[in-house]
């Protein structure tokens, strides 16, 4: 779970932090997708009605489960796939629409794929220089050197890709893409081939590099921790549709659909009924922030960080299981109805299975949904 600063009362969590973001809302828009639809087979769109935009220097993440359309969205932006509906603009130029496809080589997009796609028979420096044939030899040498320095690859220029670690290969792929001064950098699951021990450091390095070079980037990932760590804004995709496009904080605290709530972190969904301006549930009352009418059947989404347990005799809720996660204990709590909720406790709070507990709810980021919206049915 991300550590978030305490919220100022009355502020949306994203507002509380948005001011600290380096990209002013005044930066020029580099990329815009308007209601983009792309289909590999007639009548079966892989992505539908996707709208999003990136400003200069923004890092966007496309987040969602396998098959939701992340790679397709990148391929559309790169000009590898035509669209059947909607428009793509790069720096205010229309590059894709039904019947229009500006070729990839005219788009100035940089790409880093999952497998890096380095040329195995070319040395590091030659790989980086590959797209720079339009420059003079001197300019090319200077540019390659600048890229080697920027990505920490000085000393490796004469190696072949197979003589490098996964992380170094990734840096060559980045250097090769950035050498061409792309208007936007597209990265498809760039950490998936790396040793998990290394991904934390590599994420930080990539984030620093993108910020230092004020590079606009779209990064694809199925990992919400990665999206939260990297992105200024996250686009959550599900079944080819955009469910939410927002800051990481808003995605986590104010998911706009049950799918998003469930995909980006542990969430429990507790049925409730609206009565006298409150939502009544088996674990207590919640504010009716969304203003549902009396009698409305809703579900309350609650995160484990907002449920605390206190061992107490004569309580009907019981601890069913404990997962030790290092910095926390995640408890599964059985309610009398048979429903299960989760509670995050300090790593030192260890209670035996079966302990009767009282639940204390700190409802800082509960969200209400219609009862009929089932999070798992949409996956
Ligand atoms: P993701 O990158 O999120 O895993 P993709 O964009 O690769 O998802 O795929 C989205 C959907 O399009 C999936 O249903 C996938 O099976 C389908 N798809 C992807 N590539 C092709 C292709 N070349 N031909 C036909 N269908 C494809
Ligand atoms: Mg993919």
Tab-separated table of C-alpha atoms and ligand atoms in Angstrom:
chain	number	residue	atom	x	y	z
A	1	UNK	CA	0.000	0.000	0.000
A	2	UNK	CA	1.363	3.450	-0.800
A	3	UNK	CA	2.168	5.823	2.011
A	4	UNK	CA	0.123	8.903	1.443
A	5	UNK	CA	0.322	12.250	3.177
A	6	UNK	CA	-2.518	13.010	5.600
A	7	UNK	CA	-5.421	14.618	3.854
A	8	UNK	CA	-6.432	18.167	4.497
A	9	UNK	CA	-10.072	18.195	5.565
A	10	UNK	CA	-12.465	18.859	2.721
A	11	UNK	CA	-9.907	18.216	-0.002
A	12	UNK	CA	-9.932	15.474	-2.538
A	13	UNK	CA	-6.768	13.414	-1.978
A	14	UNK	CA	-5.543	14.187	-5.497
A	15	UNK	CA	-5.964	17.937	-4.950
A	16	UNK	CA	-3.894	17.711	-1.817
A	17	UNK	CA	-0.870	16.531	-3.755
A	18	UNK	CA	-1.465	17.816	-7.266
A	19	UNK	CA	0.278	21.097	-6.585
A	20	UNK	CA	3.548	19.301	-5.980
A	21	UNK	CA	3.555	17.788	-9.454
A	22	UNK	CA	6.175	19.174	-11.775
A	23	UNK	CA	3.904	19.360	-14.796
A	24	UNK	CA	1.785	22.438	-14.744
A	25	UNK	CA	-1.578	22.193	-16.361
A	26	UNK	CA	-0.242	24.809	-18.765
A	27	UNK	CA	2.357	22.571	-20.443
A	28	UNK	CA	1.483	21.904	-24.066
A	29	UNK	CA	-0.479	18.783	-24.902
A	30	UNK	CA	1.787	16.309	-26.686
A	31	UNK	CA	-0.603	13.415	-27.197
A	32	UNK	CA	-4.356	13.228	-27.329
A	33	UNK	CA	-6.586	10.223	-27.964
A	34	UNK	CA	-10.233	11.022	-28.638
A	35	UNK	CA	-12.660	8.105	-28.450
A	36	UNK	CA	-10.196	5.769	-30.139
A	37	UNK	CA	-11.425	2.357	-31.258
A	38	UNK	CA	-9.188	-0.303	-32.798
A	39	UNK	CA	-10.155	-3.823	-33.866
A	40	UNK	CA	-8.007	-6.691	-35.134
A	41	UNK	CA	-11.161	-8.531	-36.204
A	42	UNK	CA	-14.285	-6.877	-37.582
A	43	UNK	CA	-16.930	-6.419	-34.915
A	44	UNK	CA	-14.564	-7.243	-32.017
A	45	UNK	CA	-12.780	-4.092	-30.919
A	46	UNK	CA	-9.647	-4.663	-28.829
A	47	UNK	CA	-10.020	-1.113	-27.493
A	48	UNK	CA	-13.141	1.078	-27.581
A	49	UNK	CA	-13.681	4.800	-27.078
A	50	UNK	CA	-10.361	5.453	-25.351
A	51	UNK	CA	-9.817	9.147	-24.569
A	52	UNK	CA	-6.767	10.457	-22.777
A	53	UNK	CA	-4.103	13.080	-23.134
A	54	UNK	CA	-0.510	13.702	-22.058
A	55	UNK	CA	1.163	17.050	-21.555
A	56	UNK	CA	4.848	17.742	-22.118
A	57	UNK	CA	6.869	15.886	-19.477
A	58	UNK	CA	3.942	13.788	-18.221
A	59	UNK	CA	4.470	10.159	-17.337
A	60	UNK	CA	1.266	8.234	-17.997
A	61	UNK	CA	0.713	4.602	-17.148
A	62	UNK	CA	-1.697	2.320	-18.929
A	63	UNK	CA	-2.707	-0.143	-16.235
A	64	UNK	CA	-4.878	-3.219	-16.481
A	65	UNK	CA	-4.962	-7.007	-16.576
A	66	UNK	CA	-3.557	-9.069	-19.417
A	67	UNK	CA	-5.562	-8.707	-22.618
A	68	UNK	CA	-7.261	-5.429	-21.636
A	69	UNK	CA	-5.770	-3.518	-24.572
A	70	UNK	CA	-2.643	-1.819	-23.199
A	71	UNK	CA	-0.260	-2.929	-25.952
A	72	UNK	CA	-2.908	-2.232	-28.590
A	73	UNK	CA	-3.215	1.348	-27.298
A	74	UNK	CA	0.568	1.789	-27.569
A	75	UNK	CA	0.600	0.291	-31.066
A	76	UNK	CA	-2.127	2.716	-32.111
A	77	UNK	CA	-0.105	5.660	-30.783
A	78	UNK	CA	2.994	4.371	-32.579
A	79	UNK	CA	1.063	4.012	-35.835
A	80	UNK	CA	1.427	0.225	-36.076
A	81	UNK	CA	-2.343	-0.313	-35.949
A	82	UNK	CA	-5.020	1.708	-37.740
A	83	UNK	CA	-8.066	2.939	-35.834
A	84	UNK	CA	-11.627	2.348	-36.949
A	85	UNK	CA	-13.011	5.219	-34.900
A	86	UNK	CA	-11.825	8.303	-33.052
A	87	UNK	CA	-8.662	10.330	-33.539
A	88	UNK	CA	-5.073	10.409	-32.319
A	89	UNK	CA	-3.220	13.725	-32.234
A	90	UNK	CA	0.526	14.068	-31.727
A	91	UNK	CA	1.624	17.657	-31.094
A	92	UNK	CA	-1.684	18.924	-32.485
A	93	UNK	CA	-1.283	16.949	-35.698
A	94	UNK	CA	-3.977	14.416	-36.551
A	95	UNK	CA	-2.035	11.169	-37.077
A	96	UNK	CA	-4.762	8.496	-36.875
A	97	UNK	CA	-8.443	8.446	-37.743
A	98	UNK	CA	-10.686	6.088	-39.699
A	99	UNK	CA	-9.034	5.981	-43.122
A	100	UNK	CA	-5.958	7.946	-41.999
A	101	UNK	CA	-2.688	6.501	-40.718
A	102	UNK	CA	0.420	8.688	-40.621
A	103	UNK	CA	3.308	6.171	-40.807
A	104	UNK	CA	5.364	5.364	-37.731
A	105	UNK	CA	8.548	6.920	-39.108
A	106	UNK	CA	6.806	10.291	-39.389
A	107	UNK	CA	5.525	10.240	-35.813
A	108	UNK	CA	8.781	10.664	-33.885
A	109	UNK	CA	7.762	8.197	-31.188
A	110	UNK	CA	10.444	6.310	-29.270
A	111	UNK	CA	9.748	2.745	-28.241
A	112	UNK	CA	11.079	0.353	-25.639
A	113	UNK	CA	9.540	-3.088	-25.830
A	114	UNK	CA	9.353	-5.838	-23.255
A	115	UNK	CA	12.203	-7.763	-24.886
A	116	UNK	CA	14.176	-4.566	-25.723
A	117	UNK	CA	14.662	-5.710	-29.358
A	118	UNK	CA	18.365	-4.790	-29.451
A	119	UNK	CA	20.332	-5.770	-32.543
A	120	UNK	CA	22.387	-8.740	-31.306
A	121	UNK	CA	25.172	-8.294	-33.875
A	122	UNK	CA	25.681	-4.594	-33.078
A	123	UNK	CA	27.707	-3.215	-30.188
A	124	UNK	CA	26.075	-0.942	-27.604
A	125	UNK	CA	27.245	2.267	-29.315
A	126	UNK	CA	26.116	0.972	-32.714
A	127	UNK	CA	22.719	0.042	-31.327
A	128	UNK	CA	22.307	3.567	-29.953
A	129	UNK	CA	23.533	5.137	-33.227
A	130	UNK	CA	21.198	3.021	-35.319
A	131	UNK	CA	18.511	5.635	-35.853
A	132	UNK	CA	20.962	8.519	-36.276
A	133	UNK	CA	22.107	7.945	-39.834
A	134	UNK	CA	20.718	11.321	-40.863
A	135	UNK	CA	23.356	13.043	-38.666
A	136	UNK	CA	26.988	13.719	-39.604
A	137	UNK	CA	29.558	11.305	-38.136
A	138	UNK	CA	30.636	13.924	-35.594
A	139	UNK	CA	27.116	14.752	-34.511
A	140	UNK	CA	26.369	11.064	-34.238
A	141	UNK	CA	29.378	10.415	-32.000
A	142	UNK	CA	28.444	13.348	-29.764
A	143	UNK	CA	24.828	12.225	-29.491
A	144	UNK	CA	25.766	8.605	-28.743
A	145	UNK	CA	28.189	9.763	-26.061
A	146	UNK	CA	25.539	11.980	-24.489
A	147	UNK	CA	23.110	9.050	-24.378
A	148	UNK	CA	25.743	6.695	-22.898
A	149	UNK	CA	26.455	9.254	-20.189
A	150	UNK	CA	22.786	9.900	-19.485
A	151	UNK	CA	21.966	6.225	-19.056
A	152	UNK	CA	25.136	5.353	-17.125
A	153	UNK	CA	26.580	3.185	-19.900
A	154	UNK	CA	29.987	4.808	-20.339
A	155	UNK	CA	32.520	1.981	-20.565
A	156	UNK	CA	30.030	-0.446	-22.118
A	157	UNK	CA	29.984	1.018	-25.625
A	158	UNK	CA	31.934	-1.833	-27.228
A	159	UNK	CA	29.969	-4.675	-25.645
A	160	UNK	CA	27.409	-6.764	-27.470
A	161	UNK	CA	23.895	-7.111	-26.020
A	162	UNK	CA	24.533	-10.689	-24.839
A	163	UNK	CA	27.438	-9.362	-22.721
A	164	UNK	CA	25.062	-7.159	-20.695
A	165	UNK	CA	22.700	-7.756	-17.783
A	166	UNK	CA	18.955	-7.340	-18.316
A	167	UNK	CA	19.043	-3.941	-16.650
A	168	UNK	CA	21.924	-2.772	-18.854
A	169	UNK	CA	20.127	-4.017	-21.969
A	170	UNK	CA	17.111	-2.012	-20.913
A	171	UNK	CA	19.275	1.086	-20.578
A	172	UNK	CA	20.649	0.557	-24.099
A	173	UNK	CA	17.084	0.284	-25.405
A	174	UNK	CA	16.224	3.510	-23.574
A	175	UNK	CA	19.332	5.269	-24.866
A	176	UNK	CA	18.573	4.143	-28.411
A	177	UNK	CA	15.001	5.441	-28.170
A	178	UNK	CA	15.951	8.757	-26.502
A	179	UNK	CA	18.826	9.398	-28.958
A	180	UNK	CA	16.243	10.219	-31.586
A	181	UNK	CA	14.716	12.918	-29.395
A	182	UNK	CA	11.229	11.464	-29.644
A	183	UNK	CA	8.205	13.644	-28.906
A	184	UNK	CA	6.927	10.782	-26.794
A	185	UNK	CA	8.482	7.611	-25.412
A	186	UNK	CA	6.370	4.441	-25.349
A	187	UNK	CA	7.406	1.685	-22.947
A	188	UNK	CA	5.675	-1.690	-22.958
A	189	UNK	CA	6.163	-3.508	-19.638
A	190	UNK	CA	9.828	-2.444	-19.547
A	191	UNK	CA	10.541	-4.191	-16.250
A	192	UNK	CA	8.943	-7.545	-16.949
A	193	UNK	CA	12.200	-9.196	-18.029
A	194	UNK	CA	14.177	-7.992	-15.036
A	195	UNK	CA	14.971	-9.734	-11.818
A	196	UNK	CA	12.255	-8.607	-9.338
A	197	UNK	CA	14.999	-7.526	-6.899
A	198	UNK	CA	16.134	-4.966	-9.433
A	199	UNK	CA	12.829	-3.476	-10.460
A	200	UNK	CA	12.586	-1.007	-7.554
A	201	UNK	CA	15.936	0.550	-8.425
A	202	UNK	CA	15.243	0.425	-12.163
A	203	UNK	CA	11.884	2.162	-11.696
A	204	UNK	CA	13.548	4.920	-9.735
A	205	UNK	CA	16.333	5.290	-12.333
A	206	UNK	CA	13.850	5.393	-15.193
A	207	UNK	CA	11.688	7.926	-13.373
A	208	UNK	CA	14.730	10.134	-12.729
A	209	UNK	CA	15.851	9.851	-16.353
A	210	UNK	CA	12.417	10.757	-17.722
A	211	UNK	CA	12.172	13.734	-15.372
A	212	UNK	CA	15.723	14.946	-16.066
A	213	UNK	CA	15.091	14.887	-19.801
A	214	UNK	CA	11.503	16.191	-19.408
A	215	UNK	CA	10.450	13.263	-21.575
A	216	UNK	CA	6.760	12.628	-22.136
A	217	UNK	CA	6.238	8.913	-21.656
A	218	UNK	CA	3.492	6.297	-21.761
A	219	UNK	CA	4.358	3.224	-19.755
A	220	UNK	CA	2.350	0.017	-19.914
A	221	UNK	CA	2.106	-2.167	-16.847
A	222	UNK	CA	-0.217	-4.685	-15.205
A	223	UNK	CA	1.281	-3.860	-11.797
A	224	UNK	CA	-0.508	-1.155	-9.791
A	225	UNK	CA	2.516	-0.565	-7.530
A	226	UNK	CA	4.576	0.210	-10.599
A	227	UNK	CA	1.897	2.518	-12.006
A	228	UNK	CA	1.608	4.343	-8.669
A	229	UNK	CA	5.374	4.681	-8.328
A	230	UNK	CA	5.926	5.985	-11.848
A	231	UNK	CA	2.883	7.845	-13.077
A	232	UNK	CA	1.585	11.381	-12.954
A	233	UNK	CA	-1.654	9.949	-14.275
A	234	UNK	CA	-2.912	6.418	-14.599
A	235	UNK	CA	-5.320	5.136	-17.241
A	236	UNK	CA	-7.001	1.970	-15.960
A	237	UNK	CA	-8.203	-0.274	-18.777
A	238	UNK	CA	-10.579	-3.196	-18.540
A	239	UNK	CA	-11.854	-5.216	-21.473
A	240	UNK	CA	-10.686	-2.603	-23.949
A	241	UNK	CA	-12.394	0.279	-22.161
A	242	UNK	CA	-11.008	3.104	-20.091
A	243	UNK	CA	-12.464	2.844	-16.597
A	244	UNK	CA	-10.632	5.810	-15.066
A	245	UNK	CA	-7.950	8.309	-16.021
A	246	UNK	CA	-6.680	10.138	-12.993
A	247	UNK	CA	-3.817	10.723	-10.567
A	248	UNK	CA	-2.567	7.642	-8.684
A	249	UNK	CA	-4.006	9.069	-5.452
A	250	UNK	CA	-7.466	9.555	-6.930
A	251	UNK	CA	-7.383	6.096	-8.515
A	252	UNK	CA	-6.618	4.547	-5.134
A	253	UNK	CA	-8.838	6.647	-2.891
A	254	UNK	CA	-11.647	7.500	-5.263
A	255	UNK	CA	-11.934	4.679	-7.753
A	256	UNK	CA	-14.744	5.423	-10.152
A	257	UNK	CA	-15.728	1.803	-10.656
A	258	UNK	CA	-15.632	-1.336	-8.509
A	259	UNK	CA	-13.219	-2.855	-11.025
A	260	UNK	CA	-10.695	-0.062	-10.457
A	261	UNK	CA	-11.135	-0.287	-6.687
A	262	UNK	CA	-10.437	-3.991	-6.747
A	263	UNK	CA	-7.585	-3.897	-9.278
A	264	UNK	CA	-5.417	-1.293	-7.560
A	265	UNK	CA	-5.400	-2.699	-4.049
A	266	UNK	CA	-7.105	-4.866	-1.509
A	267	UNK	CA	-10.720	-3.748	-1.251
A	268	UNK	CA	-13.775	-5.133	0.483
A	269	UNK	CA	-17.286	-4.452	-0.762
A	270	UNK	CA	-19.932	-4.416	1.943
A	271	UNK	CA	-23.631	-4.209	1.082
A	272	UNK	CA	-25.611	-1.415	2.675
A	273	UNK	CA	-28.944	0.374	2.570
A	274	UNK	CA	-29.407	4.123	2.639
A	275	UNK	CA	-31.576	5.267	5.530
A	276	UNK	CA	-31.959	8.737	7.049
A	277	UNK	CA	-29.009	10.051	5.067
A	278	UNK	CA	-26.657	7.288	6.211
A	279	UNK	CA	-25.544	3.992	4.774
A	280	UNK	CA	-26.306	1.133	7.164
A	281	UNK	CA	-24.146	-1.969	6.946
A	282	UNK	CA	-23.318	-4.905	9.159
A	283	UNK	CA	-20.073	-3.224	10.221
A	284	UNK	CA	-21.648	0.119	11.019
A	285	UNK	CA	-22.885	3.350	9.477
A	286	UNK	CA	-21.167	5.281	6.724
A	287	UNK	CA	-21.783	8.741	5.336
A	288	UNK	CA	-23.902	8.849	2.191
A	289	UNK	CA	-21.415	11.096	0.350
A	290	UNK	CA	-22.756	10.248	-3.066
A	291	UNK	CA	-26.250	11.418	-2.054
A	292	UNK	CA	-28.128	8.200	-2.798
A	293	UNK	CA	-31.863	8.268	-2.137
A	294	UNK	CA	-33.384	6.656	0.944
A	295	UNK	CA	-33.824	2.910	0.442
A	296	UNK	CA	-31.064	2.703	-2.194
A	297	UNK	CA	-29.103	-0.562	-2.194
A	298	UNK	CA	-25.403	0.244	-2.319
A	299	UNK	CA	-22.029	-1.302	-1.590
A	300	UNK	CA	-19.394	0.414	0.522
A	301	UNK	CA	-15.820	-0.063	-0.722
A	302	UNK	CA	-13.379	-0.051	2.162
A	303	UNK	CA	-9.610	-0.603	2.267
A	304	UNK	CA	-7.839	-2.650	4.971
A	305	UNK	CA	-5.987	0.458	6.169
A	306	UNK	CA	-9.358	1.817	7.326
A	307	UNK	CA	-10.425	-1.206	9.358
A	308	UNK	CA	-8.758	-1.786	12.709
A	309	UNK	CA	-9.341	-4.703	15.020
A	310	UNK	CA	-9.383	-4.679	18.792
A	311	UNK	CA	-9.561	-8.030	20.566
A	312	UNK	CA	-12.649	-8.039	22.786
A	313	UNK	CA	-14.755	-10.737	24.432
A	314	UNK	CA	-18.383	-11.127	23.317
A	315	UNK	CA	-17.713	-9.853	19.809
A	316	UNK	CA	-19.130	-11.751	16.889
A	317	UNK	CA	-16.390	-10.931	14.370
A	318	UNK	CA	-13.416	-13.296	14.454
A	319	UNK	CA	-9.941	-13.459	13.052
A	320	UNK	CA	-9.827	-16.123	10.362
A	321	UNK	CA	-6.299	-15.726	9.059
A	322	UNK	CA	-3.204	-13.552	9.227
A	323	UNK	CA	-0.729	-12.816	6.471
A	324	UNK	CA	2.551	-11.413	7.710
A	325	UNK	CA	3.812	-8.935	5.120
A	326	UNK	CA	6.855	-7.528	6.824
A	327	UNK	CA	5.708	-3.960	7.417
A	328	UNK	CA	2.133	-5.012	8.252
A	329	UNK	CA	-0.104	-7.889	9.220
A	330	UNK	CA	-3.077	-8.356	6.933
A	331	UNK	CA	-5.945	-9.975	8.846
A	332	UNK	CA	-8.953	-11.703	7.360
A	333	UNK	CA	-11.940	-11.111	9.611
A	334	UNK	CA	-15.070	-13.262	9.479
A	335	UNK	CA	-18.334	-11.430	10.137
A	336	UNK	CA	-21.473	-13.127	11.516
A	337	UNK	CA	-23.034	-12.994	8.023
A	338	UNK	CA	-20.186	-15.111	6.686
A	339	UNK	CA	-18.742	-12.123	4.812
A	340	UNK	CA	-14.999	-11.525	5.101
A	341	UNK	CA	-13.263	-8.150	5.478
A	342	UNK	CA	-9.575	-7.306	5.713
A	343	UNK	CA	-7.699	-5.265	8.258
A	344	UNK	CA	-4.162	-3.965	8.080
A	345	UNK	CA	-2.397	-3.869	11.449
A	346	UNK	CA	1.100	-3.049	12.581
A	347	UNK	CA	3.635	-5.805	11.994
A	348	UNK	CA	3.917	-6.230	15.760
A	349	UNK	CA	0.160	-6.688	16.343
A	350	UNK	CA	-0.122	-10.450	16.339
A	351	UNK	CA	-3.448	-12.037	17.381
A	352	UNK	CA	-4.242	-15.733	17.269
A	353	UNK	CA	-6.689	-17.193	14.768
A	354	UNK	CA	-10.181	-17.323	16.282
A	355	UNK	CA	-9.726	-14.203	18.432
A	356	UNK	CA	-13.051	-12.334	18.768
A	357	UNK	CA	-12.520	-8.736	17.687
A	358	UNK	CA	-14.317	-5.442	17.608
A	359	UNK	CA	-13.951	-3.537	14.330
A	360	UNK	CA	-13.043	0.118	14.368
A	361	UNK	CA	-13.661	1.821	11.084
A	362	UNK	CA	-11.772	4.930	10.086
A	363	UNK	CA	-13.790	5.869	7.079
A	364	UNK	CA	-11.374	8.224	5.352
A	365	UNK	CA	-11.680	6.703	1.930
A	366	UNK	CA	-14.795	4.660	1.666
A	367	UNK	CA	-16.519	4.886	-1.683
A	368	UNK	CA	-20.105	3.965	-2.528
A	369	UNK	CA	-21.198	2.017	-5.571
A	370	UNK	CA	-24.504	0.685	-6.821
A	371	UNK	CA	-25.198	-2.711	-5.278
A	372	UNK	CA	-25.567	-4.319	-8.683
A	373	UNK	CA	-22.059	-3.375	-9.829
A	374	UNK	CA	-20.000	-6.447	-9.044
A	375	UNK	CA	-16.236	-5.865	-9.242
A	376	UNK	CA	-15.236	-9.350	-10.226
A	377	UNK	CA	-17.860	-9.818	-12.899
A	378	UNK	CA	-16.181	-7.222	-15.093
A	379	UNK	CA	-12.789	-8.913	-15.257
B	1	LIG	P1	-2.553	-6.241	-23.155
B	1	LIG	O1	-1.336	-5.607	-23.721
B	1	LIG	O2	-3.316	-5.364	-22.224
B	1	LIG	O3	-2.278	-7.575	-22.525
B	1	LIG	P2	-3.391	-6.442	-25.914
B	1	LIG	O4	-3.531	-5.036	-26.367
B	1	LIG	O5	-2.196	-7.188	-26.363
B	1	LIG	O6	-3.589	-6.540	-24.348
B	1	LIG	O7	-4.670	-7.249	-26.430
B	1	LIG	C1	-5.986	-6.732	-26.380
B	1	LIG	C2	-6.941	-7.707	-27.064
B	1	LIG	O8	-6.640	-7.777	-28.455
B	1	LIG	C3	-6.837	-9.123	-26.538
B	1	LIG	O9	-8.127	-9.672	-26.553
B	1	LIG	C4	-5.942	-9.807	-27.541
B	1	LIG	O10	-6.232	-11.179	-27.628
B	1	LIG	C5	-6.316	-9.103	-28.837
B	1	LIG	N1	-5.162	-9.034	-29.761
B	1	LIG	C6	-3.943	-8.501	-29.505
B	1	LIG	N2	-3.137	-8.574	-30.579
B	1	LIG	C7	-3.871	-9.186	-31.554
B	1	LIG	C8	-3.602	-9.557	-32.924
B	1	LIG	N3	-2.412	-9.294	-33.474
B	1	LIG	N4	-4.593	-10.176	-33.602
B	1	LIG	C9	-5.800	-10.420	-33.042
B	1	LIG	N5	-6.121	-10.091	-31.770
B	1	LIG	C10	-5.165	-9.492	-31.024
B	2	LIG	MG1	0.663	-6.248	-23.661
